[in-house]
Amino acid sequence: MRAEFAAGDLVAVLTTQPIDRLLDYKAPEGGCSTGDYVQVPLGPRQVLGCVWGAGRGDFDPGKIRPVHAVLDVAPMRAEMRQFLTRVADYTLTPMPAMLRLATRAPGLGDPPSMRKVYRLGQGVPERLTGARSRVLDVLRDHGGLAFTLKELADLAGVSGSVVKGLVALGAVNEEQSPRDMPYPTLDHMRPGKALTESQAAAAAGLCEGVEEGVYGTTLLKGVTGSGKTEVYLEAVARCLAMGRQALVLLPEIALTAEFLARVRDRFGAGPAEWHSGITMTERRRCWKMAGEGGAGLVIGARSALYLPFRDLGLIVVDEEHDQSYKQEDGVVYSARDMAVLRGSLCSAQVVLASATPSLESWANARAGKYQRLDLDARYGAVMPRMRTIDMRAEQTPAGRWISPTLQRAVEARLERGEQALMFLNRRGYAPVTLCRACGHQIGCDHCDARMVEHRFLKRLMCHQCGETKPMPETCPECGAEGRLAPVGPGVERMAEEVAELFPDARVAVLSSDLFASARALKEQILAIAGGAADIIIGTQLVAKGHNFPLLTLVGVIDADLGLHGSDLRAAERTFQLISQVSGRAGRADKPGEALVQSYQPEHPVIGAILSGDQESFLKAEAAEREAAGVPPFGRLAGIVLSSPDMGEVFDFGNELARRDAPLRRIGARLYGPAPAPIARIRGRHRVRLLVKADKGAPIQAAVAEWAGQLKAPANLRIQIDIDPQSFY
Ligand code: ADP
Ligand code: ZN
């Protein structure tokens, strides 16, 4: 194909470097085209870039340098350039940062390294053992595809030596091949599980859009265990059958183990993976193969959304309500919302799946912007029975958090050999360490936050900055000895209580900070699912989609914990979290029960959770937010200013507030500056401003103009969060 720009032509290049404009270069020998990934000289360095179009020619032509090299990877497609530009505009992110996000794979410019691969040979072994024929079957089934030794051995369920034996006989060929190989083809013709009537109807609803090859978003709302995964895997199968690619986003990589097994079951091979748990080599392979079409299905974390798919036909956002889809630092974006944007740009279907959808998605479905499909019944199981435990009526001993009623319920489950889960959304041993002599609470030196005792680590930890220090013997404030005491429970303290109350039970604590690696966590989850623990104590980590078949009792230790935040989503989140965690009970054949401890069981949110009447809850929430003009019925932008200098950050905030004309022009209101709820993190003082506008108002443009009026002092950082989810 002829290059768009001939050697020596001026081209404009977007680089990954923080420069606020495109740079002109001369097209290299052989030319280049828009979308080509290139290496360009910048000062003394070579940097990654992407050709964005014709050069402007307003630089001194004598100084313009040539593009160093065009990378041997699929060029960025127009759709992707458009997507990055739109995300940049929406989130007020500079384009170089978008390009960095879209090229987060190392060594894209390196020549491909080689590795050994195996494919079908000519020879026929004299003696065909079962193991040998399984290997040959796998190779035949995948029609000419080459595998690594491990892939082939795993798929055939044999050891590597069986494959090597076949190589010696000439039945399998061993070859050198570039490392970044296509992923095994997923067999979309394999039959899925026989779907129930309502599952089949939902699957058909999803497949229709996939077949038409058009954009559309569907809210797939189904109770926990209703088969949402089975249903959207049907849409994946249809998408693969259409020859297009599919992406499934999961909120938690600890969830991938179970999901990978299900994909293998369904399609005979695993998907490509994109998340923090994969090696750098795998990252590059995934990135390249997404671009070349050598990856049919990618599963991953939110940043998989920025992979350069060749032809993306389906995006599933599983557990779409999950807060981890919101990236809070660097490029601040919601992967759920950007998935909808990407889908609309590349004619893909978007599926937002959840048992407890976000109010945003629910409202979009109600307004007719999204299709809505419901699954109301569990597959092969009943929904757990829900009850509150009125803590005011319980004789819970001081320093304990498990009420006598909950204790008896756990005992009953233990006697029957079933599992119980104690849910408390607090990491560590105790949230507060108090000096009983002077009342001092131990805080972080760098943050305006109390330190949390982590007894397993034997240290105090700041959950804002991660700083740890040993537990002091004496009060740092008054010097009193032996008077420091833990106040309140965390999961580690619950473990202590559980060990005292149920001395014979095997106890497992699931909290993100207790696992050195994602793999260790995955293994623990699988072990628990297999029955390795009688009582599980967990933070919100356990609320996320895990399947524990033996689990029949969920005890929510403190349902009141999240109810009174100033956050506009406090009620919504409490509802989601407690419904989700309760939904872990009784997913298999034995019926489950959830016991919810509360000091205010008459609270409307607790009432809504107990009744399971989600629609009424969402309607009431929506009415309240509509009246207040807050999302999804109004728009917000959160601005955090931070600096080591407290005076500077307030001065700057006040000056910005005085110059609010660009905001007033669109009818927006500015609140603040005010000290942020966490007024200091990592030694930086934090000040918040909040812009509130009507739903249709062009908030991004106004905020950009407003914030752009002042040049920030060198040490002052401005972080702008469009559609903020958290307000700390
Ligand atoms: P959800 O994603 O809604 O929580 P899943 O898709 O994980 O639900 O389904 C819950 C369990 O029920 C899984 O173990 C799944 O394999 C099983 N299941 C769901 N639907 C069917 C079906 N039609 N046939 C067989 N098993 C099913
Ligand atoms: Zn800190």
PDB file of N, CA and C in Angstrom, residues 311-385:
ATOM      1  N   ASP A 311     -11.367  -4.657  15.507  1.00  0.00           N
ATOM      2  CA  ASP A 311     -12.789  -4.581  15.186  1.00  0.00           C
ATOM      3  C   ASP A 311     -13.603  -5.042  16.393  1.00  0.00           C
ATOM      4  N   LEU A 312     -13.810  -4.106  17.280  1.00  0.00           N
ATOM      5  CA  LEU A 312     -14.482  -4.433  18.539  1.00  0.00           C
ATOM      6  C   LEU A 312     -15.995  -4.409  18.333  1.00  0.00           C
ATOM      7  N   GLY A 313     -16.634  -5.536  18.618  1.00  0.00           N
ATOM      8  CA  GLY A 313     -18.080  -5.624  18.380  1.00  0.00           C
ATOM      9  C   GLY A 313     -18.915  -5.707  19.646  1.00  0.00           C
ATOM     10  N   LEU A 314     -18.248  -5.944  20.787  1.00  0.00           N
ATOM     11  CA  LEU A 314     -19.000  -6.118  22.035  1.00  0.00           C
ATOM     12  C   LEU A 314     -18.123  -5.736  23.222  1.00  0.00           C
ATOM     13  N   ILE A 315     -18.674  -4.937  24.111  1.00  0.00           N
ATOM     14  CA  ILE A 315     -17.980  -4.612  25.365  1.00  0.00           C
ATOM     15  C   ILE A 315     -18.918  -4.954  26.520  1.00  0.00           C
ATOM     16  N   VAL A 316     -18.473  -5.829  27.395  1.00  0.00           N
ATOM     17  CA  VAL A 316     -19.259  -6.151  28.585  1.00  0.00           C
ATOM     18  C   VAL A 316     -18.588  -5.486  29.783  1.00  0.00           C
ATOM     19  N   VAL A 317     -19.359  -4.757  30.552  1.00  0.00           N
ATOM     20  CA  VAL A 317     -18.837  -4.202  31.810  1.00  0.00           C
ATOM     21  C   VAL A 317     -19.550  -4.971  32.921  1.00  0.00           C
ATOM     22  N   ASP A 318     -18.848  -5.952  33.485  1.00  0.00           N
ATOM     23  CA  ASP A 318     -19.480  -6.796  34.494  1.00  0.00           C
ATOM     24  C   ASP A 318     -19.412  -6.097  35.849  1.00  0.00           C
ATOM     25  N   GLU A 319     -20.434  -6.257  36.650  1.00  0.00           N
ATOM     26  CA  GLU A 319     -20.559  -5.537  37.940  1.00  0.00           C
ATOM     27  C   GLU A 319     -20.398  -4.039  37.674  1.00  0.00           C
ATOM     28  N   GLU A 320     -21.215  -3.539  36.767  1.00  0.00           N
ATOM     29  CA  GLU A 320     -21.018  -2.182  36.264  1.00  0.00           C
ATOM     30  C   GLU A 320     -21.119  -1.112  37.341  1.00  0.00           C
ATOM     31  N   HIS A 321     -21.749  -1.447  38.485  1.00  0.00           N
ATOM     32  CA  HIS A 321     -21.900  -0.461  39.563  1.00  0.00           C
ATOM     33  C   HIS A 321     -20.598  -0.276  40.342  1.00  0.00           C
ATOM     34  N   ASP A 322     -19.616  -1.150  40.082  1.00  0.00           N
ATOM     35  CA  ASP A 322     -18.443  -1.183  40.952  1.00  0.00           C
ATOM     36  C   ASP A 322     -17.618   0.105  40.860  1.00  0.00           C
ATOM     37  N   GLN A 323     -17.234   0.587  42.027  1.00  0.00           N
ATOM     38  CA  GLN A 323     -16.495   1.853  42.065  1.00  0.00           C
ATOM     39  C   GLN A 323     -15.114   1.759  41.454  1.00  0.00           C
ATOM     40  N   SER A 324     -14.567   0.555  41.369  1.00  0.00           N
ATOM     41  CA  SER A 324     -13.211   0.461  40.844  1.00  0.00           C
ATOM     42  C   SER A 324     -13.161   0.775  39.349  1.00  0.00           C
ATOM     43  N   TYR A 325     -14.308   0.911  38.705  1.00  0.00           N
ATOM     44  CA  TYR A 325     -14.286   1.339  37.303  1.00  0.00           C
ATOM     45  C   TYR A 325     -13.922   2.806  37.168  1.00  0.00           C
ATOM     46  N   LYS A 326     -13.978   3.518  38.263  1.00  0.00           N
ATOM     47  CA  LYS A 326     -13.579   4.918  38.203  1.00  0.00           C
ATOM     48  C   LYS A 326     -12.099   5.012  38.500  1.00  0.00           C
ATOM     49  N   GLN A 327     -11.332   5.457  37.527  1.00  0.00           N
ATOM     50  CA  GLN A 327      -9.910   5.687  37.770  1.00  0.00           C
ATOM     51  C   GLN A 327      -9.769   7.044  38.419  1.00  0.00           C
ATOM     52  N   GLU A 328      -9.103   7.078  39.571  1.00  0.00           N
ATOM     53  CA  GLU A 328      -9.090   8.314  40.360  1.00  0.00           C
ATOM     54  C   GLU A 328      -7.805   9.114  40.213  1.00  0.00           C
ATOM     55  N   ASP A 329      -6.745   8.500  39.684  1.00  0.00           N
ATOM     56  CA  ASP A 329      -5.555   9.325  39.511  1.00  0.00           C
ATOM     57  C   ASP A 329      -5.013   9.207  38.099  1.00  0.00           C
ATOM     58  N   GLY A 330      -4.126  10.120  37.744  1.00  0.00           N
ATOM     59  CA  GLY A 330      -3.671  10.182  36.359  1.00  0.00           C
ATOM     60  C   GLY A 330      -4.842  10.671  35.513  1.00  0.00           C
ATOM     61  N   VAL A 331      -5.196   9.907  34.476  1.00  0.00           N
ATOM     62  CA  VAL A 331      -6.371  10.254  33.693  1.00  0.00           C
ATOM     63  C   VAL A 331      -7.593   9.828  34.512  1.00  0.00           C
ATOM     64  N   VAL A 332      -8.396  10.793  34.917  1.00  0.00           N
ATOM     65  CA  VAL A 332      -9.545  10.497  35.768  1.00  0.00           C
ATOM     66  C   VAL A 332     -10.747  10.202  34.872  1.00  0.00           C
ATOM     67  N   TYR A 333     -11.165   8.947  34.830  1.00  0.00           N
ATOM     68  CA  TYR A 333     -12.274   8.600  33.938  1.00  0.00           C
ATOM     69  C   TYR A 333     -13.066   7.446  34.513  1.00  0.00           C
ATOM     70  N   SER A 334     -14.289   7.309  34.035  1.00  0.00           N
ATOM     71  CA  SER A 334     -15.115   6.169  34.399  1.00  0.00           C
ATOM     72  C   SER A 334     -15.091   5.182  33.243  1.00  0.00           C
ATOM     73  N   ALA A 335     -14.558   3.986  33.503  1.00  0.00           N
ATOM     74  CA  ALA A 335     -14.464   3.005  32.416  1.00  0.00           C
ATOM     75  C   ALA A 335     -15.855   2.604  31.929  1.00  0.00           C
ATOM     76  N   ARG A 336     -16.835   2.643  32.816  1.00  0.00           N
ATOM     77  CA  ARG A 336     -18.191   2.303  32.376  1.00  0.00           C
ATOM     78  C   ARG A 336     -18.682   3.324  31.355  1.00  0.00           C
ATOM     79  N   ASP A 337     -18.535   4.601  31.670  1.00  0.00           N
ATOM     80  CA  ASP A 337     -19.027   5.622  30.752  1.00  0.00           C
ATOM     81  C   ASP A 337     -18.220   5.649  29.462  1.00  0.00           C
ATOM     82  N   MET A 338     -16.911   5.447  29.578  1.00  0.00           N
ATOM     83  CA  MET A 338     -16.075   5.479  28.384  1.00  0.00           C
ATOM     84  C   MET A 338     -16.295   4.228  27.523  1.00  0.00           C
ATOM     85  N   ALA A 339     -16.741   3.137  28.152  1.00  0.00           N
ATOM     86  CA  ALA A 339     -17.081   1.943  27.366  1.00  0.00           C
ATOM     87  C   ALA A 339     -18.264   2.256  26.457  1.00  0.00           C
ATOM     88  N   VAL A 340     -19.216   2.998  26.997  1.00  0.00           N
ATOM     89  CA  VAL A 340     -20.382   3.375  26.195  1.00  0.00           C
ATOM     90  C   VAL A 340     -19.938   4.285  25.048  1.00  0.00           C
ATOM     91  N   LEU A 341     -19.034   5.201  25.345  1.00  0.00           N
ATOM     92  CA  LEU A 341     -18.521   6.083  24.294  1.00  0.00           C
ATOM     93  C   LEU A 341     -17.795   5.273  23.214  1.00  0.00           C
ATOM     94  N   ARG A 342     -16.930   4.366  23.664  1.00  0.00           N
ATOM     95  CA  ARG A 342     -16.170   3.606  22.672  1.00  0.00           C
ATOM     96  C   ARG A 342     -17.106   2.761  21.817  1.00  0.00           C
ATOM     97  N   GLY A 343     -18.069   2.129  22.483  1.00  0.00           N
ATOM     98  CA  GLY A 343     -19.037   1.311  21.746  1.00  0.00           C
ATOM     99  C   GLY A 343     -19.757   2.131  20.681  1.00  0.00           C
ATOM    100  N   SER A 344     -20.105   3.365  21.029  1.00  0.00           N
ATOM    101  CA  SER A 344     -20.856   4.184  20.074  1.00  0.00           C
ATOM    102  C   SER A 344     -19.981   4.582  18.894  1.00  0.00           C
ATOM    103  N   LEU A 345     -18.670   4.650  19.108  1.00  0.00           N
ATOM    104  CA  LEU A 345     -17.780   5.051  18.016  1.00  0.00           C
ATOM    105  C   LEU A 345     -17.405   3.883  17.110  1.00  0.00           C
ATOM    106  N   CYS A 346     -17.458   2.662  17.639  1.00  0.00           N
ATOM    107  CA  CYS A 346     -17.013   1.541  16.796  1.00  0.00           C
ATOM    108  C   CYS A 346     -18.161   0.578  16.506  1.00  0.00           C
ATOM    109  N   SER A 347     -19.396   1.056  16.618  1.00  0.00           N
ATOM    110  CA  SER A 347     -20.567   0.226  16.302  1.00  0.00           C
ATOM    111  C   SER A 347     -20.553  -1.089  17.064  1.00  0.00           C
ATOM    112  N   ALA A 348     -20.326  -0.966  18.364  1.00  0.00           N
ATOM    113  CA  ALA A 348     -20.326  -2.165  19.193  1.00  0.00           C
ATOM    114  C   ALA A 348     -21.514  -2.142  20.135  1.00  0.00           C
ATOM    115  N   GLN A 349     -21.911  -3.320  20.576  1.00  0.00           N
ATOM    116  CA  GLN A 349     -22.901  -3.435  21.631  1.00  0.00           C
ATOM    117  C   GLN A 349     -22.191  -3.324  22.971  1.00  0.00           C
ATOM    118  N   VAL A 350     -22.805  -2.626  23.904  1.00  0.00           N
ATOM    119  CA  VAL A 350     -22.245  -2.498  25.246  1.00  0.00           C
ATOM    120  C   VAL A 350     -23.236  -3.130  26.208  1.00  0.00           C
ATOM    121  N   VAL A 351     -22.731  -4.015  27.055  1.00  0.00           N
ATOM    122  CA  VAL A 351     -23.593  -4.667  28.044  1.00  0.00           C
ATOM    123  C   VAL A 351     -23.119  -4.257  29.433  1.00  0.00           C
ATOM    124  N   LEU A 352     -23.993  -3.635  30.192  1.00  0.00           N
ATOM    125  CA  LEU A 352     -23.679  -3.270  31.568  1.00  0.00           C
ATOM    126  C   LEU A 352     -24.414  -4.268  32.457  1.00  0.00           C
ATOM    127  N   ALA A 353     -23.652  -5.143  33.123  1.00  0.00           N
ATOM    128  CA  ALA A 353     -24.278  -6.217  33.884  1.00  0.00           C
ATOM    129  C   ALA A 353     -24.137  -5.964  35.375  1.00  0.00           C
ATOM    130  N   SER A 354     -25.214  -6.145  36.111  1.00  0.00           N
ATOM    131  CA  SER A 354     -25.143  -5.994  37.564  1.00  0.00           C
ATOM    132  C   SER A 354     -26.419  -6.490  38.222  1.00  0.00           C
ATOM    133  N   ALA A 355     -26.270  -6.917  39.462  1.00  0.00           N
ATOM    134  CA  ALA A 355     -27.450  -7.211  40.271  1.00  0.00           C
ATOM    135  C   ALA A 355     -27.956  -5.929  40.924  1.00  0.00           C
ATOM    136  N   THR A 356     -27.049  -4.984  41.071  1.00  0.00           N
ATOM    137  CA  THR A 356     -27.397  -3.727  41.739  1.00  0.00           C
ATOM    138  C   THR A 356     -26.872  -2.572  40.913  1.00  0.00           C
ATOM    139  N   PRO A 357     -27.544  -2.273  39.797  1.00  0.00           N
ATOM    140  CA  PRO A 357     -27.006  -1.268  38.881  1.00  0.00           C
ATOM    141  C   PRO A 357     -26.861   0.102  39.535  1.00  0.00           C
ATOM    142  N   SER A 358     -25.942   0.867  38.975  1.00  0.00           N
ATOM    143  CA  SER A 358     -25.775   2.246  39.414  1.00  0.00           C
ATOM    144  C   SER A 358     -27.035   3.026  39.056  1.00  0.00           C
ATOM    145  N   LEU A 359     -27.289   4.051  39.812  1.00  0.00           N
ATOM    146  CA  LEU A 359     -28.463   4.878  39.525  1.00  0.00           C
ATOM    147  C   LEU A 359     -28.357   5.492  38.130  1.00  0.00           C
ATOM    148  N   GLU A 360     -27.130   5.810  37.712  1.00  0.00           N
ATOM    149  CA  GLU A 360     -26.921   6.378  36.379  1.00  0.00           C
ATOM    150  C   GLU A 360     -27.442   5.448  35.292  1.00  0.00           C
ATOM    151  N   SER A 361     -27.010   4.184  35.360  1.00  0.00           N
ATOM    152  CA  SER A 361     -27.389   3.245  34.305  1.00  0.00           C
ATOM    153  C   SER A 361     -28.880   2.941  34.373  1.00  0.00           C
ATOM    154  N   TRP A 362     -29.374   2.816  35.584  1.00  0.00           N
ATOM    155  CA  TRP A 362     -30.800   2.548  35.770  1.00  0.00           C
ATOM    156  C   TRP A 362     -31.632   3.680  35.162  1.00  0.00           C
ATOM    157  N   ALA A 363     -31.194   4.923  35.424  1.00  0.00           N
ATOM    158  CA  ALA A 363     -31.934   6.078  34.912  1.00  0.00           C
ATOM    159  C   ALA A 363     -31.828   6.154  33.386  1.00  0.00           C
ATOM    160  N   ASN A 364     -30.672   5.794  32.842  1.00  0.00           N
ATOM    161  CA  ASN A 364     -30.530   5.787  31.384  1.00  0.00           C
ATOM    162  C   ASN A 364     -31.446   4.757  30.744  1.00  0.00           C
ATOM    163  N   ALA A 365     -31.611   3.635  31.434  1.00  0.00           N
ATOM    164  CA  ALA A 365     -32.529   2.616  30.912  1.00  0.00           C
ATOM    165  C   ALA A 365     -33.964   3.135  31.001  1.00  0.00           C
ATOM    166  N   ARG A 366     -34.284   3.784  32.123  1.00  0.00           N
ATOM    167  CA  ARG A 366     -35.642   4.293  32.296  1.00  0.00           C
ATOM    168  C   ARG A 366     -35.957   5.351  31.249  1.00  0.00           C
ATOM    169  N   ALA A 367     -34.939   6.133  30.901  1.00  0.00           N
ATOM    170  CA  ALA A 367     -35.149   7.190  29.908  1.00  0.00           C
ATOM    171  C   ALA A 367     -35.137   6.652  28.483  1.00  0.00           C
ATOM    172  N   GLY A 368     -34.920   5.337  28.352  1.00  0.00           N
ATOM    173  CA  GLY A 368     -34.948   4.746  27.022  1.00  0.00           C
ATOM    174  C   GLY A 368     -33.633   4.839  26.270  1.00  0.00           C
ATOM    175  N   LYS A 369     -32.578   5.368  26.903  1.00  0.00           N
ATOM    176  CA  LYS A 369     -31.288   5.442  26.206  1.00  0.00           C
ATOM    177  C   LYS A 369     -30.639   4.070  26.126  1.00  0.00           C
ATOM    178  N   TYR A 370     -30.888   3.255  27.147  1.00  0.00           N
ATOM    179  CA  TYR A 370     -30.367   1.893  27.149  1.00  0.00           C
ATOM    180  C   TYR A 370     -31.528   0.926  27.074  1.00  0.00           C
ATOM    181  N   GLN A 371     -31.270  -0.198  26.400  1.00  0.00           N
ATOM    182  CA  GLN A 371     -32.212  -1.306  26.486  1.00  0.00           C
ATOM    183  C   GLN A 371     -32.071  -1.913  27.890  1.00  0.00           C
ATOM    184  N   ARG A 372     -33.141  -2.472  28.413  1.00  0.00           N
ATOM    185  CA  ARG A 372     -33.001  -3.117  29.714  1.00  0.00           C
ATOM    186  C   ARG A 372     -33.514  -4.548  29.645  1.00  0.00           C
ATOM    187  N   LEU A 373     -32.703  -5.484  30.157  1.00  0.00           N
ATOM    188  CA  LEU A 373     -33.093  -6.890  30.213  1.00  0.00           C
ATOM    189  C   LEU A 373     -32.939  -7.355  31.659  1.00  0.00           C
ATOM    190  N   ASP A 374     -33.958  -8.014  32.171  1.00  0.00           N
ATOM    191  CA  ASP A 374     -33.943  -8.430  33.574  1.00  0.00           C
ATOM    192  C   ASP A 374     -33.934  -9.943  33.730  1.00  0.00           C
ATOM    193  N   LEU A 375     -33.203 -10.406  34.726  1.00  0.00           N
ATOM    194  CA  LEU A 375     -33.271 -11.816  35.140  1.00  0.00           C
ATOM    195  C   LEU A 375     -33.666 -11.798  36.611  1.00  0.00           C
ATOM    196  N   ASP A 376     -34.850 -12.267  36.893  1.00  0.00           N
ATOM    197  CA  ASP A 376     -35.387 -12.082  38.243  1.00  0.00           C
ATOM    198  C   ASP A 376     -35.175 -13.259  39.177  1.00  0.00           C
ATOM    199  N   ALA A 377     -34.782 -14.397  38.626  1.00  0.00           N
ATOM    200  CA  ALA A 377     -34.668 -15.573  39.496  1.00  0.00           C
ATOM    201  C   ALA A 377     -33.262 -16.128  39.449  1.00  0.00           C
ATOM    202  N   ARG A 378     -32.848 -16.699  40.549  1.00  0.00           N
ATOM    203  CA  ARG A 378     -31.568 -17.398  40.562  1.00  0.00           C
ATOM    204  C   ARG A 378     -31.675 -18.674  39.754  1.00  0.00           C
ATOM    205  N   TYR A 379     -30.539 -19.087  39.184  1.00  0.00           N
ATOM    206  CA  TYR A 379     -30.534 -20.352  38.484  1.00  0.00           C
ATOM    207  C   TYR A 379     -30.314 -21.471  39.495  1.00  0.00           C
ATOM    208  N   GLY A 380     -31.253 -22.382  39.582  1.00  0.00           N
ATOM    209  CA  GLY A 380     -31.081 -23.567  40.421  1.00  0.00           C
ATOM    210  C   GLY A 380     -30.915 -23.285  41.898  1.00  0.00           C
ATOM    211  N   ALA A 381     -31.333 -22.128  42.353  1.00  0.00           N
ATOM    212  CA  ALA A 381     -31.200 -21.816  43.775  1.00  0.00           C
ATOM    213  C   ALA A 381     -32.206 -20.723  44.092  1.00  0.00           C
ATOM    214  N   VAL A 382     -32.444 -20.525  45.377  1.00  0.00           N
ATOM    215  CA  VAL A 382     -33.363 -19.455  45.754  1.00  0.00           C
ATOM    216  C   VAL A 382     -32.563 -18.295  46.327  1.00  0.00           C
ATOM    217  N   MET A 383     -33.165 -17.123  46.357  1.00  0.00           N
ATOM    218  CA  MET A 383     -32.498 -15.956  46.941  1.00  0.00           C
ATOM    219  C   MET A 383     -32.402 -16.159  48.454  1.00  0.00           C
ATOM    220  N   PRO A 384     -31.353 -15.610  49.055  1.00  0.00           N
ATOM    221  CA  PRO A 384     -31.205 -15.797  50.497  1.00  0.00           C
ATOM    222  C   PRO A 384     -32.327 -15.085  51.259  1.00  0.00           C
ATOM    223  N   ARG A 385     -32.677 -15.660  52.402  1.00  0.00           N
ATOM    224  CA  ARG A 385     -33.641 -15.015  53.277  1.00  0.00           C
ATOM    225  C   ARG A 385     -32.905 -13.905  54.013  1.00  0.00           C
TER     226      ARG A 385
END
